[in-house]
């Protein structure tokens, strides 16, 4: 499968612990996005990278959240001091920039449960 | 502020019946509208976008700026159309990225045999 891959698929953690998720985009894609989806809602934008530069962050991304894309390839999303409200599906997507033709390809997501 | 509304959480039709999934948006600028679909146990994927004016799997959607709507339609539903459908909006502004999407909450379509 040469699509977007995310690891792990599921993560259960206790409140207050730190967690880190990884996303490997499609290899030639220069843009990488993180979205969060809670039950019964559509995905909500968190942040995006163009190559290694983080160009936009949503107000949803509190100080406890940090994302990196160190070499413009894979990305990590870390949540520090997790709270029960952080329980959600975290989706990664990648694309090749080019205004009218840009198309997002989503990964399968990481389901986070904070107990 | 921008907002995407999908008024129906659930929609059921019989095979062969027409189907319309409603989507309304609010945005003061010029939007680009999309429909994304998620089949059972599969990833979220793009179904169609208004700028392409295409028909995918028999689905069409017309952007109505007067009514700020982008309803998804198919004249004859098939069982394999059963899925979760999300309407999404992107701002066509200078410096923005099309991948920065505002999604509706989704409509679960079930097509009965």
GROMACS .gro file of C-alpha atoms in nm:
model
  228
    1UNK     CA    1   0.000   0.000   0.000
    2UNK     CA    2   0.164   0.326  -0.112
    3UNK     CA    3  -0.091   0.553   0.050
    4UNK     CA    4  -0.064   0.763   0.363
    5UNK     CA    5   0.021   0.548   0.663
    6UNK     CA    6  -0.032   0.628   1.028
    7UNK     CA    7   0.103   0.459   1.335
    8UNK     CA    8  -0.027   0.338   1.572
    9UNK     CA    9  -0.382   0.255   1.463
   10UNK     CA   10  -0.504   0.264   1.821
   11UNK     CA   11  -0.364   0.417   2.137
   12UNK     CA   12  -0.504   0.388   2.487
   13UNK     CA   13  -0.343   0.603   2.751
   14UNK     CA   14  -0.408   0.735   3.097
   15UNK     CA   15  -0.486   1.096   3.163
   16UNK     CA   16  -0.170   1.299   3.209
   17UNK     CA   17   0.051   1.079   2.991
   18UNK     CA   18   0.222   1.197   2.674
   19UNK     CA   19   0.150   1.034   2.339
   20UNK     CA   20   0.309   1.062   1.997
   21UNK     CA   21   0.164   0.967   1.660
   22UNK     CA   22   0.345   0.925   1.334
   23UNK     CA   23   0.234   0.991   0.979
   24UNK     CA   24   0.415   0.885   0.663
   25UNK     CA   25   0.277   1.071   0.362
   26UNK     CA   26   0.282   0.964  -0.001
   27UNK     CA   27   0.646   1.003  -0.094
   28UNK     CA   28   0.628   1.279  -0.352
   29UNK     CA   29   0.377   1.488  -0.159
   30UNK     CA   30   0.509   1.814  -0.016
   31UNK     CA   31   0.208   1.906   0.197
   32UNK     CA   32   0.101   1.725   0.509
   33UNK     CA   33  -0.209   1.794   0.718
   34UNK     CA   34  -0.332   1.687   1.059
   35UNK     CA   35  -0.702   1.672   1.137
   36UNK     CA   36  -0.894   1.557   1.443
   37UNK     CA   37  -1.234   1.391   1.437
   38UNK     CA   38  -1.457   1.334   1.736
   39UNK     CA   39  -1.762   1.110   1.742
   40UNK     CA   40  -2.047   1.240   1.533
   41UNK     CA   41  -1.847   1.528   1.388
   42UNK     CA   42  -1.657   1.591   1.070
   43UNK     CA   43  -1.280   1.623   1.070
   44UNK     CA   44  -1.139   1.948   1.213
   45UNK     CA   45  -0.817   2.100   1.085
   46UNK     CA   46  -0.527   2.114   1.330
   47UNK     CA   47  -0.217   2.211   1.134
   48UNK     CA   48  -0.033   2.172   0.806
   49UNK     CA   49   0.320   2.163   0.670
   50UNK     CA   50   0.466   2.249   0.338
   51UNK     CA   51   0.789   2.053   0.325
   52UNK     CA   52   0.936   2.101   0.674
   53UNK     CA   53   0.771   2.438   0.743
   54UNK     CA   54   0.460   2.448   0.962
   55UNK     CA   55   0.253   2.711   0.785
   56UNK     CA   56  -0.072   2.718   0.977
   57UNK     CA   57  -0.200   2.608   1.316
   58UNK     CA   58  -0.560   2.600   1.426
   59UNK     CA   59  -0.671   2.754   1.754
   60UNK     CA   60  -0.770   2.397   1.843
   61UNK     CA   61  -0.401   2.320   1.875
   62UNK     CA   62  -0.335   2.409   2.237
   63UNK     CA   63   0.009   2.444   2.391
   64UNK     CA   64  -0.003   2.076   2.480
   65UNK     CA   65   0.002   1.983   2.112
   66UNK     CA   66   0.312   1.998   1.897
   67UNK     CA   67   0.372   1.875   1.546
   68UNK     CA   68   0.693   1.836   1.352
   69UNK     CA   69   0.803   1.737   1.008
   70UNK     CA   70   1.179   1.748   1.048
   71UNK     CA   71   1.300   1.654   0.702
   72UNK     CA   72   0.990   1.728   0.504
   73UNK     CA   73   0.896   1.362   0.494
   74UNK     CA   74   0.719   1.193   0.790
   75UNK     CA   75   0.550   1.394   1.061
   76UNK     CA   76   0.484   1.343   1.431
   77UNK     CA   77   0.205   1.483   1.644
   78UNK     CA   78   0.269   1.486   2.019
   79UNK     CA   79   0.012   1.552   2.288
   80UNK     CA   80   0.149   1.625   2.632
   81UNK     CA   81  -0.042   1.575   2.955
   82UNK     CA   82  -0.336   1.415   2.776
   83UNK     CA   83  -0.690   1.494   2.887
   84UNK     CA   84  -1.009   1.296   2.833
   85UNK     CA   85  -1.121   1.559   2.585
   86UNK     CA   86  -0.828   1.464   2.362
   87UNK     CA   87  -0.995   1.130   2.285
   88UNK     CA   88  -1.056   1.135   1.911
   89UNK     CA   89  -0.947   0.999   1.577
   90UNK     CA   90  -0.637   1.181   1.453
   91UNK     CA   91  -0.617   1.188   1.076
   92UNK     CA   92  -0.321   1.268   0.859
   93UNK     CA   93  -0.348   1.366   0.494
   94UNK     CA   94  -0.097   1.458   0.228
   95UNK     CA   95  -0.108   1.634  -0.105
   96UNK     CA   96   0.098   1.779  -0.383
   97UNK     CA   97   0.063   2.156  -0.395
   98UNK     CA   98  -0.074   2.312  -0.712
   99UNK     CA   99  -0.378   2.524  -0.637
  100UNK     CA  100  -0.661   2.403  -0.851
  101UNK     CA  101  -0.547   2.044  -0.867
  102UNK     CA  102  -0.453   1.987  -0.503
  103UNK     CA  103  -0.615   1.670  -0.375
  104UNK     CA  104  -0.591   1.535  -0.022
  105UNK     CA  105  -0.517   1.169   0.044
  106UNK     CA  106  -0.608   1.060   0.395
  107UNK     CA  107  -0.457   0.796   0.615
  108UNK     CA  108  -0.659   0.547   0.820
  109UNK     CA  109  -0.610   0.750   1.135
  110UNK     CA  110  -0.495   0.691   1.491
  111UNK     CA  111  -0.776   0.637   1.741
  112UNK     CA  112  -0.678   0.784   2.078
  113UNK     CA  113  -0.861   0.690   2.395
  114UNK     CA  114  -0.769   0.875   2.713
  115UNK     CA  115  -0.887   0.701   3.028
  116UNK     CA  116  -1.675   3.288   0.989
  117UNK     CA  117  -1.719   2.991   0.764
  118UNK     CA  118  -1.952   2.705   0.841
  119UNK     CA  119  -2.074   2.392   0.664
  120UNK     CA  120  -2.411   2.246   0.759
  121UNK     CA  121  -2.537   1.901   0.672
  122UNK     CA  122  -2.886   1.893   0.818
  123UNK     CA  123  -2.940   1.517   0.789
  124UNK     CA  124  -2.736   1.289   1.010
  125UNK     CA  125  -2.898   0.979   0.859
  126UNK     CA  126  -3.061   0.922   0.521
  127UNK     CA  127  -3.215   0.598   0.395
  128UNK     CA  128  -3.342   0.522   0.048
  129UNK     CA  129  -3.424   0.210  -0.151
  130UNK     CA  130  -3.210   0.091  -0.436
  131UNK     CA  131  -3.303   0.267  -0.758
  132UNK     CA  132  -3.454   0.568  -0.583
  133UNK     CA  133  -3.313   0.918  -0.627
  134UNK     CA  134  -3.099   1.050  -0.346
  135UNK     CA  135  -3.006   1.402  -0.243
  136UNK     CA  136  -2.767   1.481   0.040
  137UNK     CA  137  -2.799   1.840   0.150
  138UNK     CA  138  -2.515   2.078   0.221
  139UNK     CA  139  -2.537   2.447   0.303
  140UNK     CA  140  -2.246   2.674   0.373
  141UNK     CA  141  -2.176   3.020   0.503
  142UNK     CA  142  -1.870   3.210   0.395
  143UNK     CA  143  -1.842   3.571   0.288
  144UNK     CA  144  -1.564   3.507   0.039
  145UNK     CA  145  -1.534   3.276  -0.261
  146UNK     CA  146  -1.537   2.912  -0.153
  147UNK     CA  147  -1.444   2.589  -0.317
  148UNK     CA  148  -1.676   2.305  -0.222
  149UNK     CA  149  -1.607   1.934  -0.201
  150UNK     CA  150  -1.782   1.611  -0.121
  151UNK     CA  151  -1.577   1.346   0.061
  152UNK     CA  152  -1.694   0.990   0.117
  153UNK     CA  153  -1.597   0.721   0.366
  154UNK     CA  154  -1.707   0.367   0.288
  155UNK     CA  155  -1.720   0.113   0.567
  156UNK     CA  156  -1.368   0.030   0.691
  157UNK     CA  157  -1.207   0.251   0.430
  158UNK     CA  158  -1.031   0.585   0.435
  159UNK     CA  159  -1.186   0.920   0.377
  160UNK     CA  160  -1.156   1.002   0.008
  161UNK     CA  161  -1.252   1.278  -0.230
  162UNK     CA  162  -1.568   1.211  -0.425
  163UNK     CA  163  -1.600   1.531  -0.623
  164UNK     CA  164  -1.530   1.903  -0.621
  165UNK     CA  165  -1.744   2.177  -0.767
  166UNK     CA  166  -1.468   2.333  -0.972
  167UNK     CA  167  -1.430   2.015  -1.177
  168UNK     CA  168  -1.799   2.000  -1.272
  169UNK     CA  169  -1.770   1.626  -1.304
  170UNK     CA  170  -1.991   1.328  -1.232
  171UNK     CA  171  -1.833   1.057  -1.020
  172UNK     CA  172  -2.005   0.721  -0.967
  173UNK     CA  173  -2.323   0.885  -1.099
  174UNK     CA  174  -2.312   1.163  -0.837
  175UNK     CA  175  -2.328   1.530  -0.925
  176UNK     CA  176  -2.328   1.846  -0.719
  177UNK     CA  177  -2.400   2.201  -0.827
  178UNK     CA  178  -2.283   2.504  -0.639
  179UNK     CA  179  -2.572   2.743  -0.588
  180UNK     CA  180  -2.424   3.068  -0.463
  181UNK     CA  181  -2.764   3.232  -0.423
  182UNK     CA  182  -2.882   2.962  -0.185
  183UNK     CA  183  -2.528   2.890  -0.055
  184UNK     CA  184  -2.584   2.522  -0.117
  185UNK     CA  185  -2.390   2.234  -0.266
  186UNK     CA  186  -2.627   1.940  -0.257
  187UNK     CA  187  -2.509   1.598  -0.376
  188UNK     CA  188  -2.747   1.411  -0.604
  189UNK     CA  189  -2.777   1.077  -0.773
  190UNK     CA  190  -3.078   0.977  -0.981
  191UNK     CA  191  -3.066   0.603  -0.902
  192UNK     CA  192  -2.903   0.496  -0.576
  193UNK     CA  193  -2.712   0.168  -0.553
  194UNK     CA  194  -2.641  -0.044  -0.247
  195UNK     CA  195  -2.269   0.026  -0.284
  196UNK     CA  196  -2.339   0.396  -0.232
  197UNK     CA  197  -2.402   0.327   0.136
  198UNK     CA  198  -2.138   0.532   0.317
  199UNK     CA  199  -2.073   0.844   0.524
  200UNK     CA  200  -2.067   1.157   0.313
  201UNK     CA  201  -1.900   1.480   0.421
  202UNK     CA  202  -1.940   1.818   0.260
  203UNK     CA  203  -1.634   2.042   0.293
  204UNK     CA  204  -1.537   2.397   0.212
  205UNK     CA  205  -1.204   2.555   0.132
  206UNK     CA  206  -1.139   2.926   0.114
  207UNK     CA  207  -1.016   3.050  -0.221
  208UNK     CA  208  -0.805   3.325  -0.075
  209UNK     CA  209  -0.460   3.443  -0.156
  210UNK     CA  210  -0.208   3.235   0.029
  211UNK     CA  211  -0.453   2.975   0.147
  212UNK     CA  212  -0.423   2.607   0.079
  213UNK     CA  213  -0.702   2.401  -0.068
  214UNK     CA  214  -0.623   2.132   0.187
  215UNK     CA  215  -0.735   2.352   0.476
  216UNK     CA  216  -1.091   2.223   0.483
  217UNK     CA  217  -1.397   2.299   0.692
  218UNK     CA  218  -1.612   1.986   0.712
  219UNK     CA  219  -1.977   1.934   0.790
  220UNK     CA  220  -2.071   1.670   1.045
  221UNK     CA  221  -2.155   1.416   0.775
  222UNK     CA  222  -2.461   1.226   0.651
  223UNK     CA  223  -2.476   0.848   0.679
  224UNK     CA  224  -2.646   0.718   0.365
  225UNK     CA  225  -2.799   0.372   0.368
  226UNK     CA  226  -2.932   0.224   0.046
  227UNK     CA  227  -3.165  -0.070   0.108
  228UNK     CA  228  -3.200  -0.352  -0.146
   0.00000   0.00000   0.00000
